[in-house]
CSV table of C-alpha atoms and ligand atoms in Angstrom, one decimal:
chain,number,residue,atom,x,y,z
A,1,MET,CA,28.1,15.7,-17.3
A,2,ALA,CA,28.5,14.7,-13.6
A,3,SER,CA,26.3,12.2,-12.6
A,4,ARG,CA,23.0,13.9,-11.1
A,5,THR,CA,22.1,12.6,-7.3
A,6,VAL,CA,18.4,11.4,-6.8
A,7,LEU,CA,16.9,11.0,-3.3
A,8,VAL,CA,14.2,8.4,-2.9
A,9,ILE,CA,12.4,8.9,0.6
A,10,PHE,CA,10.0,6.2,2.0
A,11,GLY,CA,9.4,4.8,5.5
A,12,THR,CA,6.0,2.3,5.4
A,13,ARG,CA,5.7,-1.1,3.9
A,14,PRO,CA,3.4,-0.2,1.1
A,15,GLU,CA,5.7,2.7,0.2
A,16,ALA,CA,8.6,0.2,0.3
A,17,ILE,CA,6.6,-2.3,-1.8
A,18,LYS,CA,5.9,0.3,-4.4
A,19,MET,CA,9.6,1.9,-4.7
A,20,PHE,CA,12.0,-0.7,-4.5
A,21,PRO,CA,11.1,-1.5,-8.3
A,22,VAL,CA,12.0,2.2,-8.6
A,23,VAL,CA,15.3,2.0,-7.1
A,24,ARG,CA,16.5,-0.4,-9.3
A,25,ALA,CA,15.1,1.4,-12.4
A,26,LEU,CA,17.0,4.6,-11.3
A,27,ALA,CA,19.9,2.2,-10.7
A,28,ASP,CA,19.6,0.8,-13.9
A,29,ARG,CA,20.2,4.2,-16.0
A,30,ALA,CA,23.4,5.8,-16.7
A,31,GLY,CA,24.3,9.2,-15.7
A,32,ILE,CA,22.0,8.6,-12.4
A,33,THR,CA,23.4,8.3,-8.4
A,34,VAL,CA,20.6,7.0,-6.3
A,35,ARG,CA,20.4,7.4,-3.1
A,36,THR,CA,17.7,5.8,-0.7
A,37,CYS,CA,16.5,7.7,2.7
A,38,VAL,CA,14.0,5.5,4.8
A,39,THR,CA,12.5,7.1,7.6
A,40,ALA,CA,11.1,3.7,9.3
A,41,GLN,CA,7.3,5.1,10.2
A,42,HIS,CA,7.0,1.5,10.5
A,43,ARG,CA,10.2,-0.2,11.5
A,44,GLY,CA,9.4,-4.3,11.2
A,45,LEU,CA,7.0,-4.2,8.1
A,46,LEU,CA,9.5,-2.2,6.4
A,47,ASP,CA,12.2,-4.4,7.4
A,48,GLN,CA,10.6,-7.2,5.7
A,49,VAL,CA,9.9,-5.7,2.3
A,50,LEU,CA,14.1,-4.3,2.3
A,51,SER,CA,15.2,-7.4,3.1
A,52,ILE,CA,13.0,-9.4,0.3
A,53,ALA,CA,13.9,-6.3,-2.3
A,54,ASP,CA,17.7,-6.9,-1.0
A,55,LEU,CA,17.3,-3.2,-0.9
A,56,VAL,CA,19.9,-1.7,2.1
A,57,PRO,CA,19.3,1.9,2.0
A,58,ASP,CA,22.1,4.6,2.3
A,59,ILE,CA,20.4,6.5,5.2
A,60,ASP,CA,17.7,5.0,7.9
A,61,LEU,CA,16.2,7.5,10.1
A,62,ASP,CA,14.4,5.0,12.5
A,63,LEU,CA,11.9,7.5,13.1
A,64,MET,CA,9.3,4.9,14.4
A,65,GLU,CA,7.9,5.6,17.9
A,66,PRO,CA,5.2,4.1,19.8
A,67,GLY,CA,2.3,6.0,20.4
A,68,GLN,CA,3.9,9.0,19.0
A,69,THR,CA,1.1,11.5,17.4
A,70,LEU,CA,1.2,12.9,14.4
A,71,ASP,CA,2.0,16.2,15.0
A,72,ARG,CA,5.4,14.8,16.5
A,73,LEU,CA,5.9,12.1,14.2
A,74,THR,CA,5.6,15.0,11.2
A,75,ALA,CA,7.9,17.0,13.1
A,76,ARG,CA,10.3,14.9,13.5
A,77,LEU,CA,10.0,13.8,10.2
A,78,LEU,CA,10.6,17.4,8.5
A,79,THR,CA,13.1,18.3,10.3
A,80,ALA,CA,15.2,15.1,10.3
A,81,LEU,CA,14.2,14.6,6.2
A,82,GLY,CA,15.7,18.2,5.5
A,83,GLY,CA,19.1,17.5,7.4
A,84,VAL,CA,19.6,14.7,5.2
A,85,MET,CA,18.3,16.8,2.1
A,86,ASP,CA,21.1,19.7,3.6
A,87,ARG,CA,23.8,16.6,3.9
A,88,GLU,CA,22.9,14.7,0.4
A,89,THR,CA,22.3,18.0,-1.3
A,90,PRO,CA,20.4,15.7,-4.1
A,91,ASP,CA,19.4,17.1,-7.7
A,92,ARG,CA,16.1,15.5,-7.3
A,93,VAL,CA,13.8,14.1,-4.3
A,94,ILE,CA,11.4,11.0,-5.2
A,95,VAL,CA,8.4,10.6,-2.8
A,96,GLN,CA,5.4,7.8,-2.9
A,97,GLY,CA,2.0,8.0,-2.0
A,98,ASP,CA,0.2,9.7,0.7
A,99,THR,CA,2.1,8.6,4.0
A,100,ALA,CA,3.6,11.3,6.5
A,101,THR,CA,6.9,10.6,4.9
A,102,ALA,CA,5.9,11.5,1.8
A,103,MET,CA,4.6,14.7,2.5
A,104,ALA,CA,7.1,15.8,4.8
A,105,GLY,CA,9.7,14.6,2.7
A,106,ALA,CA,8.3,16.9,-0.5
A,107,LEU,CA,7.6,19.9,2.3
A,108,ALA,CA,11.5,19.5,3.0
A,109,ALA,CA,12.7,19.7,-0.5
A,110,TYR,CA,10.0,22.4,-1.4
A,111,TYR,CA,12.0,24.6,1.5
A,112,ARG,CA,14.8,23.5,-0.5
A,113,LYS,CA,13.6,24.6,-3.9
A,114,VAL,CA,15.0,20.8,-4.9
A,115,PRO,CA,12.6,19.5,-7.4
A,116,VAL,CA,10.2,16.4,-6.5
A,117,ALA,CA,8.6,13.6,-8.2
A,118,HIS,CA,5.8,12.1,-7.0
A,119,VAL,CA,5.1,8.6,-7.3
A,120,GLU,CA,1.4,7.0,-7.4
A,121,ALA,CA,-0.2,10.9,-7.9
A,122,GLY,CA,-3.7,11.5,-8.1
A,123,LEU,CA,-5.7,9.6,-6.4
A,124,ARG,CA,-8.1,11.5,-4.4
A,125,SER,CA,-11.3,10.2,-2.5
A,126,GLY,CA,-12.6,13.2,-2.2
A,127,ASP,CA,-13.4,13.0,1.1
A,128,ILE,CA,-10.4,14.5,3.9
A,129,TYR,CA,-11.3,12.4,6.6
A,130,HIS,CA,-11.3,9.2,4.3
A,131,PRO,CA,-8.3,8.1,4.3
A,132,TRP,CA,-7.4,9.9,6.9
A,133,PRO,CA,-4.7,11.4,7.0
A,134,GLU,CA,-3.6,10.1,3.5
A,135,GLU,CA,-6.2,12.2,1.7
A,136,ILE,CA,-4.2,15.6,2.9
A,137,ASN,CA,-0.8,14.3,2.7
A,138,ARG,CA,-0.8,13.5,-1.2
A,139,ARG,CA,-2.9,16.6,-1.6
A,140,ILE,CA,0.3,18.6,-0.3
A,141,VAL,CA,2.4,17.3,-2.4
A,142,ALA,CA,0.6,18.0,-5.6
A,143,PRO,CA,1.0,21.3,-6.1
A,144,ILE,CA,4.7,20.7,-4.9
A,145,ALA,CA,6.0,18.1,-7.2
A,146,ASP,CA,6.9,18.9,-11.2
A,147,LEU,CA,6.6,15.4,-12.1
A,148,HIS,CA,3.4,13.5,-11.0
A,149,PHE,CA,3.4,10.0,-12.0
A,150,ALA,CA,-0.4,9.3,-11.8
A,151,PRO,CA,-1.0,5.0,-12.1
A,152,THR,CA,-4.4,5.6,-14.3
A,153,GLN,CA,-5.8,8.4,-16.4
A,154,THR,CA,-8.7,8.4,-13.7
A,155,ALA,CA,-5.8,10.0,-11.3
A,156,ALA,CA,-4.6,11.6,-14.4
A,157,ALA,CA,-7.8,13.8,-14.2
A,158,ALA,CA,-8.4,13.9,-11.0
A,159,LEU,CA,-4.8,16.1,-11.0
A,160,ALA,CA,-6.8,17.8,-13.7
A,161,ARG,CA,-9.4,18.8,-11.7
A,162,GLU,CA,-6.6,21.0,-9.6
A,163,ASN,CA,-5.2,22.5,-12.3
A,164,ILE,CA,-2.2,20.3,-12.5
A,165,THR,CA,-1.7,19.0,-16.3
A,166,ASP,CA,2.2,19.9,-16.2
A,167,GLY,CA,4.6,17.0,-15.6
A,168,VAL,CA,2.0,14.6,-15.3
A,169,HIS,CA,2.7,10.9,-16.6
A,170,VAL,CA,0.5,8.1,-16.8
A,171,THR,CA,2.8,5.3,-16.1
A,172,GLY,CA,0.7,2.4,-14.1
A,173,ASN,CA,1.1,1.9,-10.7
A,174,THR,CA,4.7,0.6,-9.5
A,175,VAL,CA,2.7,-2.5,-7.6
A,176,ILE,CA,2.3,-4.5,-10.0
A,177,ASP,CA,5.7,-4.1,-11.1
A,178,ALA,CA,6.7,-5.8,-7.5
A,179,LEU,CA,4.1,-8.2,-8.0
A,180,HIS,CA,6.0,-9.8,-11.0
A,181,TRP,CA,9.2,-9.2,-10.0
A,182,THR,CA,8.3,-11.0,-6.8
A,183,GLY,CA,5.7,-13.9,-8.2
A,184,ALA,CA,8.8,-14.9,-10.9
A,185,ARG,CA,11.0,-14.8,-7.7
A,186,ILE,CA,8.8,-17.2,-5.8
A,187,ALA,CA,7.7,-19.4,-9.2
A,188,ALA,CA,11.4,-19.3,-9.4
A,189,ASP,CA,11.8,-20.4,-5.3
A,190,PRO,CA,8.6,-21.8,-3.9
A,191,LEU,CA,10.6,-22.0,-0.6
A,192,MET,CA,10.3,-18.2,0.2
A,193,ALA,CA,6.7,-18.5,0.5
A,194,ALA,CA,6.7,-22.0,1.9
A,195,GLY,CA,5.4,-20.9,5.2
A,196,LEU,CA,2.0,-21.0,4.4
A,197,ASP,CA,2.2,-24.6,3.5
A,198,THR,CA,0.7,-25.5,7.1
A,199,THR,CA,-1.9,-23.3,7.6
A,200,LEU,CA,-3.2,-23.6,4.0
A,201,ALA,CA,-3.0,-27.5,4.3
A,202,ARG,CA,-5.0,-27.1,7.7
A,203,PHE,CA,-7.9,-25.2,6.0
A,204,ALA,CA,-8.0,-27.7,2.9
A,205,GLY,CA,-11.5,-27.9,1.5
A,206,LYS,CA,-12.4,-25.1,2.9
A,207,ARG,CA,-13.2,-21.2,1.3
A,208,ILE,CA,-10.9,-19.1,2.1
A,209,VAL,CA,-11.5,-15.4,3.4
A,210,LEU,CA,-8.3,-13.3,3.0
A,211,VAL,CA,-8.6,-10.4,5.6
A,212,THR,CA,-6.5,-7.1,6.5
A,213,THR,CA,-7.4,-4.5,8.4
A,214,HIS,CA,-5.6,-1.3,9.8
A,215,ARG,CA,-6.9,2.1,8.6
A,216,ARG,CA,-6.8,4.1,11.4
A,217,GLU,CA,-10.4,5.7,10.8
A,218,ASN,CA,-11.2,2.1,11.2
A,219,PHE,CA,-10.0,2.3,14.8
A,220,GLY,CA,-12.8,1.7,17.7
A,221,ASP,CA,-16.4,1.0,16.3
A,222,GLY,CA,-15.2,0.3,13.6
A,223,MET,CA,-12.4,-2.5,14.3
A,224,ALA,CA,-15.2,-4.2,16.4
A,225,ALA,CA,-17.7,-4.4,14.0
A,226,ILE,CA,-15.2,-6.1,11.5
A,227,ALA,CA,-13.9,-8.3,14.4
A,228,ARG,CA,-17.8,-9.6,15.1
A,229,ALA,CA,-18.5,-10.1,11.0
A,230,ILE,CA,-15.0,-12.2,10.9
A,231,ALA,CA,-16.3,-13.9,13.9
A,232,ARG,CA,-19.9,-14.8,11.8
A,233,ILE,CA,-17.7,-15.5,8.8
A,234,ALA,CA,-15.9,-17.9,10.6
A,235,ALA,CA,-18.5,-19.5,12.3
A,236,ARG,CA,-19.4,-21.6,8.6
A,237,ASP,CA,-17.7,-24.8,8.6
A,238,ASP,CA,-17.1,-24.6,5.3
A,239,VAL,CA,-15.4,-21.3,5.7
A,240,ALA,CA,-11.8,-20.4,6.8
A,241,VAL,CA,-10.1,-16.8,7.7
A,242,LEU,CA,-6.6,-15.8,6.9
A,243,PHE,CA,-5.8,-12.9,8.5
A,244,PRO,CA,-2.3,-11.7,8.6
A,245,MET,CA,-2.6,-9.0,11.2
A,246,HIS,CA,-1.4,-5.6,11.3
A,247,PRO,CA,0.9,-4.9,14.3
A,248,ASN,CA,-1.1,-1.5,15.7
A,249,PRO,CA,-2.1,-2.3,18.9
A,250,ASN,CA,-5.6,-0.7,17.8
A,251,VAL,CA,-6.3,-4.0,15.5
A,252,ALA,CA,-4.9,-6.4,18.1
A,253,SER,CA,-6.8,-5.7,21.6
A,254,VAL,CA,-9.8,-5.6,19.9
A,255,MET,CA,-9.2,-8.6,17.7
A,256,ASP,CA,-8.3,-10.5,21.0
A,257,ALA,CA,-11.0,-9.6,22.9
A,258,ILE,CA,-13.7,-10.6,20.1
A,259,LEU,CA,-12.4,-13.4,18.3
A,260,GLY,CA,-10.4,-14.7,20.7
A,261,ASP,CA,-9.4,-18.3,19.3
A,262,ALA,CA,-12.0,-19.1,16.8
A,263,PRO,CA,-10.9,-22.3,15.2
A,264,ASN,CA,-11.6,-21.4,11.6
A,265,VAL,CA,-9.6,-18.3,11.8
A,266,ALA,CA,-5.6,-18.3,11.3
A,267,ARG,CA,-4.7,-14.9,12.8
A,268,ILE,CA,-1.1,-15.1,12.1
A,269,ALA,CA,1.8,-12.1,12.2
A,270,PRO,CA,1.9,-9.9,9.2
A,271,LEU,CA,2.9,-11.9,6.0
A,272,ASP,CA,6.4,-10.9,4.1
A,273,TYR,CA,5.7,-10.0,0.4
A,274,PRO,CA,5.8,-13.4,-1.2
A,275,HIS,CA,4.0,-15.2,1.4
A,276,PHE,CA,1.6,-12.5,1.4
A,277,ILE,CA,1.2,-13.0,-2.8
A,278,ARG,CA,0.8,-16.9,-2.0
A,279,ALA,CA,-1.8,-16.0,0.1
A,280,LEU,CA,-3.9,-13.6,-2.1
A,281,GLY,CA,-3.3,-16.4,-4.8
A,282,ALA,CA,-4.5,-19.0,-2.7
A,283,CYS,CA,-8.0,-17.0,-1.1
A,284,ASP,CA,-11.6,-17.1,-2.7
A,285,LEU,CA,-11.7,-13.5,-2.0
A,286,ALA,CA,-10.6,-10.3,0.3
A,287,LEU,CA,-12.0,-8.6,2.8
A,288,THR,CA,-9.4,-5.2,3.2
A,289,ASP,CA,-9.7,-1.9,4.2
A,290,SER,CA,-6.2,-1.7,2.3
A,291,GLY,CA,-5.1,0.6,-0.7
A,292,GLY,CA,-2.4,-1.9,-1.8
A,293,VAL,CA,-4.7,-4.8,-1.7
A,294,GLN,CA,-7.5,-3.4,-3.5
A,295,GLU,CA,-4.7,-3.1,-6.7
A,296,GLU,CA,-3.1,-6.6,-6.2
A,297,ALA,CA,-6.3,-8.7,-6.1
A,298,PRO,CA,-7.6,-7.8,-9.9
A,299,ALA,CA,-4.2,-9.3,-11.0
A,300,PHE,CA,-5.4,-12.3,-8.8
A,301,GLY,CA,-9.1,-12.3,-10.2
A,302,LYS,CA,-9.9,-12.2,-6.8
A,303,PRO,CA,-13.0,-10.3,-5.9
A,304,VAL,CA,-12.3,-7.5,-3.0
A,305,LEU,CA,-14.8,-6.5,-0.5
A,306,VAL,CA,-13.7,-3.1,0.8
A,307,MET,CA,-14.2,-2.1,4.2
A,308,ARG,CA,-14.3,1.4,3.8
A,309,GLU,CA,-17.2,3.9,2.8
A,310,THR,CA,-14.9,5.6,-0.3
A,311,THR,CA,-12.0,4.7,-2.5
A,312,GLU,CA,-9.5,6.8,-4.0
A,313,ARG,CA,-9.4,3.6,-6.4
A,314,PRO,CA,-12.4,3.5,-8.4
A,315,GLU,CA,-10.9,1.3,-11.0
A,316,GLY,CA,-12.0,-2.0,-9.2
A,317,VAL,CA,-15.2,-0.5,-8.5
A,318,ALA,CA,-15.9,0.5,-12.2
A,319,ALA,CA,-14.9,-2.8,-13.3
A,320,GLY,CA,-17.1,-4.7,-11.2
A,321,THR,CA,-13.8,-6.3,-9.4
A,322,ALA,CA,-14.3,-4.2,-5.9
A,323,ARG,CA,-17.3,-3.3,-3.7
A,324,LEU,CA,-17.4,-0.9,-0.9
A,325,VAL,CA,-19.1,-2.5,2.2
A,326,GLY,CA,-18.1,0.0,5.1
A,327,THR,CA,-17.5,-1.2,8.3
A,328,ASP,CA,-21.8,-2.4,9.1
A,329,GLU,CA,-21.6,-5.9,10.7
A,330,ASP,CA,-24.2,-7.2,9.1
A,331,ARG,CA,-23.3,-5.6,5.8
A,332,ILE,CA,-20.2,-7.1,5.6
A,333,VAL,CA,-21.1,-10.2,6.9
A,334,SER,CA,-24.4,-10.5,3.9
A,335,GLU,CA,-21.7,-9.3,1.0
A,336,VAL,CA,-19.4,-12.0,1.9
A,337,PHE,CA,-22.0,-14.8,2.6
A,338,THR,CA,-23.5,-13.4,-1.1
A,339,LEU,CA,-20.1,-14.4,-3.2
A,340,LEU,CA,-19.4,-17.2,-0.9
A,341,ASP,CA,-22.6,-18.7,-1.8
A,342,ASP,CA,-23.9,-17.1,-5.0
A,343,LYS,CA,-21.8,-18.5,-8.1
A,344,GLY,CA,-22.8,-15.7,-10.3
A,345,ALA,CA,-22.3,-12.8,-8.1
A,346,TYR,CA,-18.9,-14.4,-7.1
A,347,ALA,CA,-18.4,-15.5,-11.3
A,348,ALA,CA,-19.6,-11.4,-11.9
A,349,MET,CA,-16.6,-10.8,-9.3
A,350,ALA,CA,-13.7,-12.9,-9.9
A,351,ARG,CA,-12.6,-12.2,-13.1
A,352,ALA,CA,-8.6,-11.4,-13.5
A,353,HIS,CA,-7.9,-7.6,-14.9
A,354,ASN,CA,-5.3,-4.9,-14.6
A,355,PRO,CA,-6.5,-1.3,-14.1
A,356,PHE,CA,-3.7,-0.5,-12.2
A,357,GLY,CA,-0.6,-1.0,-14.8
A,358,ASP,CA,1.4,-3.4,-16.6
A,359,GLY,CA,4.6,-4.0,-15.1
A,360,HIS,CA,6.5,-1.9,-16.3
A,361,ALA,CA,5.6,1.8,-14.2
A,362,ALA,CA,9.0,1.5,-12.7
A,363,LYS,CA,11.0,1.3,-16.2
A,364,ARG,CA,8.7,4.1,-17.3
A,365,ILE,CA,9.2,6.2,-14.5
A,366,ALA,CA,13.1,6.4,-14.5
A,367,GLY,CA,12.8,7.2,-18.2
A,368,ILE,CA,11.3,10.4,-17.5
A,369,VAL,CA,13.3,11.2,-14.5
A,370,ALA,CA,15.9,10.7,-16.7
A,371,ASP,CA,14.6,13.0,-19.4
A,372,ALA,CA,14.2,15.7,-17.0
A,373,PHE,CA,18.2,15.8,-16.2
A,374,GLY,CA,18.6,15.7,-20.1
A,375,LEU,CA,20.5,12.7,-19.8
B,1,LIG,N1,1.3,-6.6,2.2
B,1,LIG,C1,2.1,-7.8,2.9
B,1,LIG,N2,1.6,-8.8,4.1
B,1,LIG,C2,0.5,-8.2,4.9
B,1,LIG,C3,-0.6,-7.9,4.6
B,1,LIG,C4,0.0,-7.2,3.3
B,1,LIG,O1,3.1,-7.9,2.6
B,1,LIG,O2,0.6,-9.1,5.5
B,1,LIG,C5,1.4,-6.1,1.8
B,1,LIG,C6,0.2,-6.1,0.1
B,1,LIG,O3,0.2,-6.8,-0.5
B,1,LIG,C7,0.1,-4.9,-0.1
B,1,LIG,C8,0.4,-3.8,1.0
B,1,LIG,O4,1.0,-4.7,2.0
B,1,LIG,O5,1.0,-4.7,-1.2
B,1,LIG,C9,-0.3,-2.8,1.4
B,1,LIG,O6,-0.2,-2.0,2.6
B,1,LIG,P1,-1.0,-1.9,3.5
B,1,LIG,O7,-2.3,-2.3,3.7
B,1,LIG,O8,-0.3,-2.1,5.0
B,1,LIG,O9,-1.2,-0.3,3.5
B,1,LIG,P2,-2.1,0.7,2.0
B,1,LIG,O10,-1.9,0.1,1.1
B,1,LIG,O11,-3.5,0.3,2.6
B,1,LIG,O12,-1.4,2.4,2.3
């Protein structure tokens, strides 16, 4: 039988982290030709991951444009991805998660009646404005896809509530595959993550709070409240804040204005994945509005305080290792101080567990894709 072509599409840092294990697993399957297309919706952050994962995309659309509106981004993605599909004529398209790239990729495939598989299917916050616009992006992919790779039973149940039960497979989240693969590489070559040596030496003896923030719905007042909270947390002598900063100007401008050069705050450039994993291992707790960090921190037994009102990843909250704290300045400060000062409260949240996967999700996904081709 002729080889079947799978077009794997992604464009942002989290998609690349979660897709590279899938690309590798598909490439290991006889009878499947993998073609990778990056939209480069986030150029620099995407390239960091491509380089660590030794992944050279077959097609690079380079569509990032500073300040472009969601309308323009979506229109450009749809047109460009449609063109790619016309040239590549894939037998299947695979998208990941909830980005504009995933939504436009699924839609362009649908317009050509090419079957779509959705990696990390079934995440729902139930609120179309949190996270915005991701909640709608992923809901648009769902009725188009014929294969839904739900990371957890909770995600599969969310799909069932939308009457999507055919083609749903609980595979685990591929982020845990990425974490294991990268962790093994760091263990073999610690120099891969040695760039943090100086900062961690400077913070020796202090409790480290790892901060990331980039959510669109937190821009403006939310970001200013987060900045003021960080300043109050870092005012303690026994605490240091490690803050790899997202390049979005809506984050940097506010942090510059409010945090300035606070001595206990290491505001650093976005870390590549091995360095970020090391940071997660080195911190005492994570304060974040990221989706991926909510999935990774439990694997390290690190408490996560989530600066959002809702989460589409309730598994950590249900297990007691994550807590939603929103973006109220006083609430953030008091939740962080409770974890730093109350040993019992800390111990209750600092339990290593892996509700999001066992590190073998990508292999399962590749097997199901091969089965769907009858290979
Ligand atoms: N991450 C990284 N370097 C950083 C911050 C985050 O490699 O400086 C990784 C992190 O490990 C996680 C992913 O980026 O896997 C999360 O991406 P982000 O928070 O940008 O997006 P979200 O997960 O919220 O969609």
